[in-house]
Amino acid sequence: MDKASLALTGLHCAACVQRVEKAVASLPGVESAAVNLATSTGTFVYDSDTVSLDDIVAKIQDAGYSVIDTQEAANAPDESQAARRRMVTAWLFAIPVILLMVLEMAGVWRSTVADLMMVVLSLPVLFYAGRGVYASAWKSTRHGAPNMDVLIALGTLAALSTGIMKVLGMGIASYAAVAAMIMGIHLTGRYLEARARGRASEAVQKLLKLAASTAWLITPEGEKEVPASALKVGDLFLVKPGEKIATDGVVEKGRSSVDESIATGESLPVEKGEGDEVIGATVNQVGTITVRATKVGEDTFLSQVARAVQEFQGQKVPIQKLADRVTAVFVPVILGISLATFLIWLFVPAMANLPWVDAGASSLTLAVFAAVAVLVISCPCALGLATPTAIMVGGGVGAELGILFRNPEAIQVAKDIKVVALDKTGTLTVGNPSVIEIWCMDGFDEAHLLRLAAALEYASEHPIARAVLEKAREAKIEAIAPEDFASEPGKGISATVDGKKVVLGKIEFVRAKGIDVGGLAKIAEDLQHRGQTVAAVAENGAAVGLIGVADTLRPESVEALASLNHMGLRTLMITGDNEVTARAIADMCNIDEVVSDVLPTEKALKVRQIRERYGKVAMIGDGINDAPALAEADVGIAIGTGTDIAIESADITLVSGDLNGAVRAIALSRAIFSKIRQNLFWAFFYNVIAIPVAGLGLLHPMIAEAAMALSSVNVVANSLRLRGVKKKM
């Protein structure tokens, strides 16, 4: 399946979103279509063998909307500035109309000339400043999917028509001034909404603006300042104190400390030396370093983060399906309610006897008054913006904290998590174990044992293997390639070394090969109680000795586990280590439960069993060996390191590698979903209460339109409050 993200124009409300999604989804070969009103983007998953991207673009255009390329979208005029110009133009003409209306209501000037002036001055407000509203309304109606602009268009035209009818001598009150005010308030709401939406989406723009603009390229002729965009993979460039690192790379020369807070959310600088990776746009602090570029352009960490945030912002949480079902029928239902309201007020005499009704008003005046109020107070926009704005702001906050959300469904699920399962190596520990103790049987020495162990671990990338090989290097023992190598994951390995059969692995594995381990079993148990992972070594059927390897606990592990417990979550370790060693580590962190001796292939099954016992599970792992378990969990949280963020099996990636990031990720997920629920509640509550009140003639159309505009702005403003969550983390 292919995936495409397109910038769209012409989206005005949730009905527009529904129209595009429904149109594209009808194409054969399209698996999913998701349009984000807050970002004006569409994300489409499709089979390119069945349908092309051009077909999708054509379908969007047939629905009455336009597609622009990413560069064009980036260079497009600021939406809030254009909305501001329309608003100012509208009020330049609407204010004189209001003054005329006030004079008429006060009895100072009541004449046909005054009525005519109100109609004439209302025309530029409606058909110049507000021309986009009518164009959108006509386009959506022509394509069979009326949007919110249809409600505004009908409301203002109905109000304007009363002014024309009064000028022509008909017995009806003039609402021409109200038409101008409705459009002015509506365009003001659009401006405030655009401004708020711009603030909500600025996280990605801020990220991209952090990139360095120039670099000191090292050439045969010396240092040369060039645009950072001109760097190629393999280029050497100099970074002086206080400068931004131009692109991702590896330190070739020098030492320094680097402020990586923009990438990881961590405030403390990180020491960097030869061979260490550095991230573009981070700030070099004290020393001058020479860096070799390893990634440029769209492959850099910064670009990957921006892309991940944008993709997340374009997706939907499951709860939005409810809002989508409502908005799909919202405008047609409101049109029906407004028509019914008009007819009831026009033909039911009893309505004129309601205590709040102006006894001198004609039935036609009352009917238009109530029907227009119903049209302009109804707000599908609030429903359409409820979830995407919260997702958009929350995704940006997450990026600033070094948290990359990849699956919005995880946001909704996180609130129901009951247990957090954690891998040990690389998650609770730093993942760089070292050999702590070596025990040899009589007749063997450490050098011989290390030589055998290093040979068996010769080609392995397992952390324990690296520890054994490092110890052998320290002892100046050269590792040789073994023959007849065989491995049983999670248990042990065997091979032929210098013509002798050698076995290395857990005590149980060696014993299962028919080898008498003698007193080594008791020694191994003692080492395990001290938190060491033990490997037994045997040669030609005889036990040679033990190697005790231990990993260092991450400095933040104890604090992070305490925070998870404080959040009411049960904590559980899943590890391939034996029960004794695993329990020693778990006791240091106050972990509630240990599941030990788990083979890598069994971790996903264990996650499933934990869910059956306790409920929804969040799994935290390093994203490599733990990929199946991360995918099986209700929420998979992968701990990344440095530039490693491409962990596709996880719902959430922690860029910093700090376990406290998992605490922040769960807390932020809960905060985002809380905002979504608040937004949906107020959007539904507003419409459920406001529409009947307007239908009963209790709301002036002008006040109704102001309430409608403010409801959308309120939803966006409420989502923006998520930015305050960062200060609490």
XYZ file of C-alpha atoms in Angstrom:
729
model
C 0.000 0.000 0.000
C 1.126 3.539 -0.785
C 0.499 6.562 1.414
C 0.147 10.179 0.323
C -0.408 13.404 2.227
C -1.942 16.259 0.232
C -2.455 19.938 1.033
C -6.068 20.913 0.316
C -7.822 24.237 -0.169
C -11.495 25.100 0.168
C -12.141 23.239 3.440
C -14.426 25.300 5.666
C -16.156 22.917 8.051
C -16.655 19.301 9.060
C -19.114 18.777 6.182
C -16.289 19.599 3.739
C -14.125 16.977 5.434
C -16.887 14.397 5.101
C -17.376 15.248 1.437
C -13.706 14.725 0.520
C -13.323 11.566 2.599
C -16.456 9.994 1.166
C -15.517 10.894 -2.413
C -11.984 9.492 -2.237
C -13.016 6.409 -0.236
C -15.444 5.497 -3.031
C -12.520 4.862 -5.401
C -11.556 1.191 -5.788
C -8.128 0.554 -4.294
C -8.378 3.267 -1.626
C -7.968 1.673 1.787
C -8.481 4.800 3.893
C -9.066 8.531 3.482
C -8.594 10.917 6.407
C -8.913 14.686 6.091
C -7.807 17.041 8.863
C -9.789 20.284 9.036
C -7.307 21.900 11.421
C -4.332 21.417 9.107
C -6.209 21.388 5.755
C -4.440 18.180 4.773
C -5.626 14.801 3.578
C -3.876 11.484 4.207
C -4.748 8.681 1.807
C -3.687 5.028 1.834
C -4.179 3.317 -1.521
C -3.105 0.454 -3.770
C -1.137 2.055 -6.626
C -1.795 -0.991 -8.818
C -5.531 -0.227 -8.687
C -5.749 3.544 -8.337
C -3.258 6.332 -8.978
C -2.575 9.499 -7.021
C -3.817 11.462 -10.042
C -7.164 9.631 -9.730
C -7.388 10.686 -6.082
C -6.552 14.309 -6.927
C -9.169 14.295 -9.701
C -11.780 12.921 -7.310
C -11.013 15.674 -4.786
C -11.387 18.286 -7.504
C -14.668 16.714 -8.657
C -15.910 17.130 -5.100
C -15.289 20.878 -5.374
C -11.920 21.254 -3.619
C -8.365 21.912 -4.757
C -5.017 20.219 -4.170
C -1.777 22.199 -3.981
C 1.759 20.864 -3.668
C 3.669 21.087 -0.408
C 5.943 23.891 -1.598
C 2.978 25.934 -2.794
C 1.250 25.369 0.538
C 4.360 26.507 2.401
C 4.593 29.686 0.317
C 0.853 30.429 0.416
C -0.218 33.680 2.088
C -0.866 33.373 5.783
C -4.494 32.315 6.295
C -5.010 34.519 9.339
C -3.773 37.625 7.464
C -6.229 37.030 4.612
C -9.020 36.408 7.118
C -8.086 39.634 8.911
C -8.372 41.659 5.674
C -11.845 40.240 5.018
C -12.898 41.002 8.587
C -11.668 44.620 8.476
C -13.359 45.222 5.110
C -16.638 43.839 6.438
C -16.677 46.076 9.507
C -15.764 49.195 7.532
C -19.220 48.960 5.952
C -21.050 47.166 8.781
C -20.362 49.874 11.390
C -22.255 52.590 9.451
C -25.102 50.093 8.991
C -25.199 49.512 12.755
C -25.293 53.269 13.400
C -28.251 53.618 11.036
C -30.012 50.735 12.798
C -29.444 52.361 16.212
C -30.868 55.684 14.932
C -33.913 53.868 13.589
C -34.479 51.900 16.816
C -34.167 55.112 18.833
C -36.796 56.766 16.621
C -34.360 59.473 15.505
C -34.501 58.605 11.822
C -37.102 56.273 10.420
C -37.521 56.515 6.690
C -37.379 54.565 3.461
C -34.074 56.318 2.710
C -32.564 54.944 5.937
C -33.840 51.452 5.096
C -32.424 51.749 1.582
C -29.021 52.924 2.894
C -28.839 49.900 5.215
C -29.502 47.582 2.289
C -26.947 49.326 0.054
C -24.220 49.408 2.719
C -24.841 45.723 3.529
C -24.121 44.648 -0.047
C -20.287 45.062 0.071
C -20.224 43.333 3.451
C -22.022 40.290 2.058
C -20.896 40.128 -1.541
C -17.369 41.553 -1.360
C -15.922 40.766 2.047
C -18.104 37.667 2.342
C -18.018 36.522 -1.262
C -15.959 33.448 -0.324
C -18.788 32.260 1.916
C -21.309 32.326 -0.931
C -18.858 30.714 -3.368
C -18.233 27.910 -0.904
C -21.946 27.511 -0.187
C -22.791 27.288 -3.902
C -19.967 24.876 -4.649
C -20.880 22.523 -1.798
C -24.573 22.595 -2.703
C -23.828 21.967 -6.360
C -21.873 18.862 -5.373
C -24.677 17.578 -3.161
C -22.906 18.101 0.186
C -24.051 21.416 1.745
C -21.566 22.758 4.304
C -21.734 25.297 7.097
C -21.368 28.202 4.664
C -24.792 27.257 3.276
C -26.300 28.057 6.687
C -24.557 31.448 6.813
C -25.422 32.215 3.192
C -29.127 31.412 3.640
C -29.291 33.274 6.944
C -27.730 36.464 5.607
C -29.673 36.387 2.330
C -32.935 35.878 4.219
C -32.121 38.793 6.518
C -31.109 41.013 3.568
C -34.300 40.140 1.708
C -36.382 41.549 4.587
C -34.693 44.922 4.063
C -35.477 44.817 0.346
C -39.092 43.829 1.048
C -39.507 46.682 3.527
C -38.091 49.195 1.042
C -40.666 47.902 -1.430
C -43.421 48.624 1.085
C -44.163 45.174 2.463
C -45.213 44.808 6.102
C -42.081 43.240 7.516
C -39.316 44.426 9.821
C -35.946 44.992 8.109
C -33.054 42.752 9.146
C -30.657 44.097 6.499
C -28.421 45.527 9.220
C -28.513 42.168 10.977
C -27.353 40.503 7.734
C -24.280 42.763 7.648
C -23.594 42.140 11.342
C -23.972 38.370 10.962
C -21.417 38.357 8.141
C -19.088 40.686 10.059
C -19.237 38.505 13.159
C -18.841 35.368 11.052
C -15.711 36.727 9.345
C -14.376 37.840 12.739
C -14.877 34.302 13.997
C -13.089 32.948 10.935
C -10.161 35.274 11.634
C -9.929 34.303 15.310
C -10.222 30.639 14.381
C -7.520 30.923 11.689
C -5.230 32.708 14.105
C -5.764 30.076 16.787
C -5.329 27.245 14.279
C -2.083 28.858 13.138
C -0.820 28.825 16.711
C -1.909 25.211 17.055
C 0.031 24.129 13.959
C 3.176 26.151 14.561
C 5.057 23.299 16.275
C 6.216 21.741 13.002
C 7.172 25.123 11.520
C 9.154 25.915 14.674
C 10.976 22.605 14.376
C 11.960 23.208 10.765
C 13.059 26.781 11.493
C 15.555 25.455 14.057
C 17.775 24.066 11.306
C 21.169 25.711 10.849
C 21.412 28.055 7.873
C 25.167 27.783 7.190
C 28.062 25.393 7.784
C 31.877 25.623 7.838
C 32.748 23.092 5.117
C 36.300 21.710 5.314
C 37.902 21.733 1.857
C 41.487 21.153 0.667
C 41.833 24.940 0.532
C 40.591 25.385 4.113
C 37.327 26.264 5.847
C 34.569 27.654 3.657
C 31.196 28.936 4.808
C 28.395 27.371 2.722
C 24.610 27.022 3.042
C 23.789 24.039 5.276
C 21.543 22.731 2.503
C 24.623 22.358 0.267
C 26.204 19.687 2.498
C 26.413 16.151 1.128
C 26.799 12.818 2.917
C 30.489 12.333 3.689
C 31.368 16.025 3.857
C 33.492 17.206 6.770
C 32.413 20.395 8.508
C 33.573 22.368 11.514
C 31.298 23.372 14.393
C 32.552 26.150 16.653
C 31.351 26.888 20.213
C 27.875 28.415 20.269
C 27.034 27.337 16.720
C 24.303 24.993 15.565
C 25.397 21.645 14.132
C 24.572 21.902 10.431
C 23.277 18.357 9.856
C 23.318 14.863 11.373
C 26.760 13.338 11.574
C 29.539 11.635 13.528
C 32.280 13.452 15.426
C 35.600 12.857 13.658
C 37.756 15.083 15.837
C 37.487 17.053 19.063
C 35.367 16.946 22.202
C 32.495 19.145 23.351
C 29.174 19.199 25.123
C 26.035 19.613 23.030
C 22.653 21.027 23.989
C 20.202 18.472 22.531
C 17.102 19.839 24.264
C 15.359 20.703 20.984
C 15.599 17.061 19.931
C 15.180 15.098 23.146
C 13.492 17.507 25.536
C 16.337 16.993 28.009
C 17.874 20.180 29.378
C 21.297 18.794 30.425
C 24.049 18.971 27.769
C 25.495 15.723 26.404
C 29.231 15.071 26.168
C 30.402 14.247 22.635
C 33.727 12.838 21.423
C 35.179 10.953 18.486
C 32.751 8.369 17.101
C 29.671 9.875 18.792
C 26.596 10.770 16.760
C 25.382 14.359 16.724
C 22.029 15.736 15.613
C 21.556 18.606 13.205
C 20.194 21.866 14.711
C 21.448 21.006 18.216
C 23.836 23.556 19.720
C 27.550 22.991 20.270
C 28.533 24.562 23.563
C 32.206 24.627 24.519
C 34.677 22.871 22.221
C 35.282 22.946 18.482
C 34.441 19.662 16.765
C 34.870 18.265 13.270
C 31.834 16.346 12.056
C 31.335 14.032 9.078
C 27.827 14.372 7.610
C 25.855 11.113 7.634
C 22.359 12.391 6.810
C 21.210 15.457 4.889
C 17.966 17.000 3.681
C 14.815 14.980 4.314
C 16.795 12.136 5.901
C 17.927 14.192 8.891
C 16.588 13.693 12.377
C 14.835 17.057 12.342
C 13.041 16.297 9.064
C 12.041 12.839 10.295
C 10.582 14.319 13.466
C 8.664 16.973 11.511
C 7.338 14.315 9.134
C 6.317 12.029 12.012
C 4.491 14.894 13.775
C 2.702 15.924 10.572
C 1.595 12.352 9.884
C 0.302 12.012 13.433
C -1.548 15.323 13.220
C -3.295 14.164 10.050
C -4.806 11.046 11.646
C -7.977 10.528 13.677
C -8.749 9.047 17.067
C -11.554 6.450 17.182
C -13.869 8.723 19.201
C -13.999 11.101 16.230
C -16.154 8.578 14.387
C -19.110 9.728 16.498
C -18.557 13.365 15.533
C -18.132 12.327 11.889
C -21.507 10.540 11.870
C -23.192 13.647 13.275
C -21.511 16.115 10.933
C -22.350 13.957 7.916
C -26.030 14.856 8.331
C -25.673 18.074 10.327
C -26.284 20.727 7.647
C -29.263 18.993 5.966
C -30.888 18.434 9.380
C -30.402 22.098 10.340
C -31.881 23.220 7.036
C -34.909 21.050 7.794
C -35.215 22.431 11.345
C -34.916 26.007 10.079
C -37.626 25.440 7.458
C -39.890 23.827 10.056
C -39.243 26.763 12.409
C -40.169 29.243 9.672
C -43.416 27.426 8.841
C -44.468 27.007 12.476
C -43.948 30.678 13.272
C -45.691 31.689 10.044
C -48.790 29.463 10.281
C -49.279 28.707 13.998
C -50.977 31.781 15.545
C -50.284 30.570 19.102
C -46.565 31.299 18.642
C -47.317 35.053 18.609
C -48.763 34.739 22.136
C -45.513 33.572 23.739
C -44.564 36.006 26.556
C -41.217 37.057 25.037
C -42.627 37.805 21.573
C -43.091 41.374 20.297
C -46.864 41.643 20.004
C -46.594 44.233 17.221
C -44.453 42.081 14.922
C -45.997 40.364 11.929
C -45.964 36.577 11.674
C -43.587 36.838 8.678
C -41.161 38.967 10.718
C -41.237 36.481 13.604
C -40.805 33.532 11.239
C -37.760 35.070 9.524
C -36.297 36.111 12.909
C -36.443 32.570 14.367
C -35.457 30.741 11.169
C -32.391 32.937 10.613
C -31.347 32.475 14.259
C -31.506 28.677 13.824
C -29.418 28.848 10.658
C -26.635 30.983 12.045
C -26.333 29.510 15.538
C -25.783 25.939 14.332
C -22.098 25.075 14.372
C -20.708 21.906 12.796
C -17.266 23.528 12.824
C -16.903 23.049 16.568
C -17.531 19.322 16.098
C -15.108 19.152 13.197
C -12.323 20.911 15.109
C -12.809 19.157 18.459
C -10.371 16.309 17.931
C -7.920 17.467 15.223
C -6.912 20.626 17.080
C -6.195 18.678 20.276
C -4.223 16.094 18.282
C -2.339 18.859 16.479
C -1.357 20.768 19.620
C -0.621 17.593 21.588
C 1.603 16.204 18.830
C 3.599 19.435 18.788
C 3.993 19.457 22.577
C 5.122 15.832 22.416
C 7.810 16.655 19.847
C 9.135 19.412 22.105
C 9.357 16.877 24.947
C 11.124 14.270 22.808
C 7.938 12.191 22.474
C 6.816 11.152 18.991
C 3.228 9.931 18.753
C 2.689 7.683 15.730
C -0.792 6.274 16.329
C -3.621 8.530 17.580
C -5.548 5.472 18.759
C -2.921 5.131 21.493
C -4.082 8.517 22.837
C -7.556 7.123 23.432
C -6.333 3.779 24.770
C -3.775 5.289 27.184
C -6.484 6.399 29.605
C -7.492 2.755 30.138
C -3.996 1.304 30.660
C -3.862 -0.878 33.778
C -0.331 -2.285 33.637
C 3.016 -1.168 32.219
C 5.293 -3.980 31.106
C 8.991 -3.209 30.684
C 11.894 -4.956 29.033
C 15.045 -5.082 31.190
C 18.139 -4.720 29.015
C 18.279 -1.345 27.319
C 15.079 -0.184 28.979
C 15.541 -0.416 32.748
C 19.296 -0.766 32.290
C 21.669 1.167 30.049
C 22.100 -1.858 27.784
C 25.908 -1.980 28.032
C 26.693 -4.877 30.397
C 30.235 -5.739 31.386
C 31.919 -8.822 32.794
C 31.938 -8.545 36.591
C 33.212 -11.944 37.763
C 34.812 -15.063 36.260
C 34.876 -18.453 38.030
C 37.017 -21.314 36.743
C 36.976 -25.003 37.557
C 40.218 -26.616 38.728
C 42.568 -27.152 35.829
C 41.367 -24.131 33.845
C 42.345 -20.466 33.956
C 40.570 -17.199 33.027
C 42.491 -16.757 29.786
C 41.404 -20.182 28.500
C 37.774 -19.615 29.535
C 37.690 -16.158 27.915
C 39.255 -17.552 24.726
C 36.493 -20.178 24.424
C 33.724 -17.709 25.282
C 35.048 -15.037 22.890
C 35.178 -17.580 20.070
C 31.525 -18.541 20.553
C 30.459 -14.904 20.835
C 32.643 -13.941 17.845
C 29.853 -12.851 15.493
C 27.069 -12.105 17.987
C 25.584 -8.638 18.612
C 23.928 -9.648 21.878
C 24.833 -7.288 24.780
C 26.343 -10.172 26.784
C 28.429 -11.174 23.765
C 29.761 -7.637 23.453
C 30.678 -7.681 27.157
C 32.594 -10.967 26.778
C 34.438 -9.755 23.669
C 35.347 -6.474 25.366
C 36.762 -8.388 28.346
C 38.766 -10.606 25.976
C 40.178 -7.530 24.220
C 41.217 -6.057 27.574
C 43.052 -9.317 28.317
C 44.656 -9.161 24.835
C 42.952 -12.405 23.815
C 42.154 -12.594 20.118
C 38.721 -13.990 19.286
C 38.761 -16.660 16.583
C 35.887 -17.686 14.324
C 34.228 -20.949 15.483
C 33.003 -23.835 13.324
C 29.691 -25.726 13.317
C 28.016 -22.829 15.126
C 24.492 -23.483 16.472
C 22.251 -21.218 18.522
C 19.123 -21.703 20.613
C 17.797 -18.165 21.214
C 17.332 -17.323 24.856
C 19.167 -20.476 26.003
C 22.696 -20.802 24.666
C 25.073 -21.546 21.817
C 27.471 -24.322 20.809
C 30.328 -24.610 18.303
C 33.657 -26.265 17.570
C 36.784 -24.369 18.647
C 40.204 -25.837 17.803
C 38.542 -29.179 17.175
C 36.823 -29.249 20.579
C 33.065 -29.032 21.206
C 32.294 -25.927 23.268
C 28.974 -24.989 24.870
C 28.042 -21.598 26.374
C 24.731 -20.552 27.921
C 22.459 -20.830 30.911
C 23.286 -23.467 33.521
C 20.137 -25.375 32.545
C 21.180 -25.332 28.877
C 24.634 -26.706 29.615
C 23.208 -29.349 31.961
C 20.683 -30.354 29.267
C 23.659 -31.189 27.030
C 24.581 -33.955 29.524
C 27.389 -31.977 31.159
C 27.979 -32.189 34.923
C 28.166 -28.602 36.194
C 28.996 -29.682 39.738
C 29.279 -26.843 42.243
C 28.937 -24.193 39.553
C 25.140 -24.223 40.010
C 25.415 -22.865 43.559
C 27.979 -20.237 42.542
C 25.759 -19.187 39.624
C 22.826 -18.745 42.017
C 24.897 -16.492 44.280
C 25.945 -14.327 41.326
C 22.340 -14.073 40.176
C 21.246 -12.891 43.609
C 23.693 -10.019 43.122
C 21.935 -9.063 39.885
C 24.335 -10.701 37.450
C 23.447 -12.664 34.330
C 25.491 -15.870 34.334
C 26.828 -17.869 31.376
C 28.330 -21.286 31.925
C 31.103 -22.592 29.622
C 31.916 -26.246 28.915
C 34.547 -27.920 26.704
C 34.404 -31.495 25.399
C 31.735 -32.433 27.940
C 33.496 -30.891 30.957
C 32.484 -27.706 32.788
C 35.130 -24.975 32.442
C 33.620 -22.142 34.501
C 31.219 -19.215 34.769
C 31.117 -15.665 33.472
C 29.040 -13.165 35.473
C 27.799 -10.170 33.480
C 25.925 -7.212 34.927
C 24.277 -4.181 33.383
C 24.038 -0.796 35.032
C 20.602 0.418 36.050
C 19.548 3.592 34.224
C 19.850 6.546 36.617
C 16.202 7.514 36.061
C 14.704 4.009 36.334
C 13.835 4.190 40.039
C 12.230 7.633 39.671
C 10.293 6.615 36.545
C 8.928 3.436 38.127
C 7.871 5.373 41.225
C 5.997 7.826 38.981
C 4.228 5.003 37.109
C 3.154 3.459 40.408
C 1.972 6.872 41.622
C -0.209 7.093 38.477
C -2.010 3.969 39.666
C -0.357 1.659 37.136
C 0.862 -1.842 37.918
C 4.472 -2.375 36.781
C 5.848 -5.628 35.425
C 9.217 -6.705 33.998
C 9.439 -9.142 31.072
C 12.938 -10.523 30.578
C 14.876 -13.471 29.261
C 16.970 -13.471 32.434
C 16.394 -16.013 35.178
C 14.058 -15.320 38.079
C 16.798 -14.568 40.618
C 18.678 -12.006 38.498
C 15.472 -10.399 37.273
C 14.087 -10.103 40.799
C 17.307 -8.431 41.983
C 16.866 -5.700 39.344
C 13.120 -5.454 40.002
C 13.680 -4.961 43.733
C 15.957 -2.002 43.024
C 13.124 -0.330 41.073
C 10.158 -1.479 43.182
C 8.607 -3.317 40.223
C 5.425 -5.152 41.206
C 5.925 -8.373 39.249
C 8.575 -10.233 37.255
C 8.072 -12.534 34.263
C 11.462 -14.187 33.697
C 13.089 -16.794 31.449
C 11.084 -15.500 28.485
C 12.407 -16.295 25.029
C 12.371 -13.391 22.523
C 9.684 -15.184 20.512
C 7.495 -15.526 23.612
C 7.342 -11.864 24.672
C 4.282 -11.052 22.553
C 2.471 -14.079 24.033
C 3.331 -12.917 27.555
C 1.906 -9.463 26.782
C -1.317 -11.148 25.637
C -1.490 -13.161 28.876
C -0.870 -10.061 30.988
C -3.774 -8.335 29.223
C -6.067 -11.259 30.045
C -5.128 -10.977 33.728
C -5.064 -7.227 34.300
C -6.550 -5.372 31.338
C -4.955 -3.040 28.803
C -1.144 -3.116 28.614
C 1.493 -0.556 27.706
C 4.782 -2.180 26.720
C 8.065 -0.267 26.974
C 11.031 -1.668 25.084
C 14.001 -0.769 22.914
C 12.054 -1.327 19.691
C 14.375 -3.988 18.237
C 14.143 -7.326 20.076
C 10.878 -6.111 21.580
C 9.151 -5.248 18.288
C 6.576 -8.111 18.418
C 5.718 -7.304 22.046
C 5.399 -3.592 21.258
C 3.039 -4.417 18.411
C 0.995 -6.802 20.580
C 0.576 -4.295 23.425
C -2.385 -1.921 23.498
C 0.176 0.899 23.578
C 3.750 0.225 22.456
C 6.378 2.683 23.706
C 9.827 2.393 22.107
C 12.902 3.935 23.689
C 15.024 5.390 20.917
C 18.542 6.740 21.119
C 19.945 9.791 19.345
C 18.953 9.742 15.706
C 17.201 6.359 15.918
C 13.515 7.306 15.671
C 12.364 4.993 12.873
C 10.808 2.374 15.165
C 7.694 1.485 13.234
C 6.348 -1.179 15.606
C 5.703 1.353 18.382
C 2.764 3.705 18.893
C 5.010 6.149 20.747
C 8.770 6.687 20.396
C 10.881 8.326 23.103
C 13.686 10.120 21.290
C 15.777 10.809 24.386
C 15.987 7.199 25.574
C 15.022 8.479 29.043
C 12.536 6.205 30.826
C 10.916 9.279 32.392
C 9.778 10.037 28.851
C 7.380 7.084 29.135
C 5.813 8.696 32.189
C 5.454 11.978 30.315
C 4.065 10.182 27.246
C 1.303 8.472 29.232
C 0.497 11.689 31.105
C 0.401 13.700 27.864
C -1.787 11.059 26.185
C -4.274 11.352 29.029
C -4.187 15.161 28.812
C -4.779 15.141 25.028
C -7.733 12.774 25.279
C -9.158 14.798 28.151
C -9.127 17.887 25.895
C -10.790 15.906 23.097
C -13.593 14.847 25.430
C -14.028 18.408 26.697
C -14.146 19.762 23.151
C -16.690 17.185 21.979
C -18.843 17.702 25.061
C -19.020 21.457 24.627
C -19.556 21.167 20.857
C -22.468 18.753 21.312
C -23.834 20.602 24.349
C -23.710 23.942 22.535
C -25.701 22.693 19.550
C -28.208 20.670 21.584
C -29.039 23.691 23.767
C -28.620 26.555 21.297
C -30.729 25.277 18.392
C -34.007 24.830 20.374
C -33.470 28.207 22.098
C -33.060 29.887 18.700
C -36.093 28.035 17.309
C -38.257 29.399 20.120
C -37.372 32.962 19.125
C -35.342 33.594 22.272
C -32.126 34.547 20.460
C -31.498 37.547 18.280
C -29.794 36.357 15.045
C -26.852 38.652 15.713
C -26.253 37.124 19.154
C -26.769 33.659 17.664
C -24.012 34.251 15.091
C -21.645 35.594 17.756
C -22.273 32.479 19.848
C -21.617 30.260 16.827
C -18.316 31.966 16.034
C -17.173 31.815 19.633
C -17.984 28.113 19.927
C -15.391 27.234 17.257
C -12.840 29.605 18.724
C -13.448 28.114 22.172
C -12.682 24.600 20.922
C -9.361 25.696 19.412
C -8.464 27.826 22.442
C -9.203 24.919 24.776
C -6.867 22.708 22.741
C -4.141 25.360 22.927
C -4.207 25.013 26.713
C -2.373 21.721 26.186
C 0.747 23.787 25.672
C 0.697 24.466 29.402
C 1.112 20.738 30.080
C 4.775 20.964 29.056
C 5.550 23.185 32.048
C 4.229 20.523 34.417
C 6.440 17.745 33.013
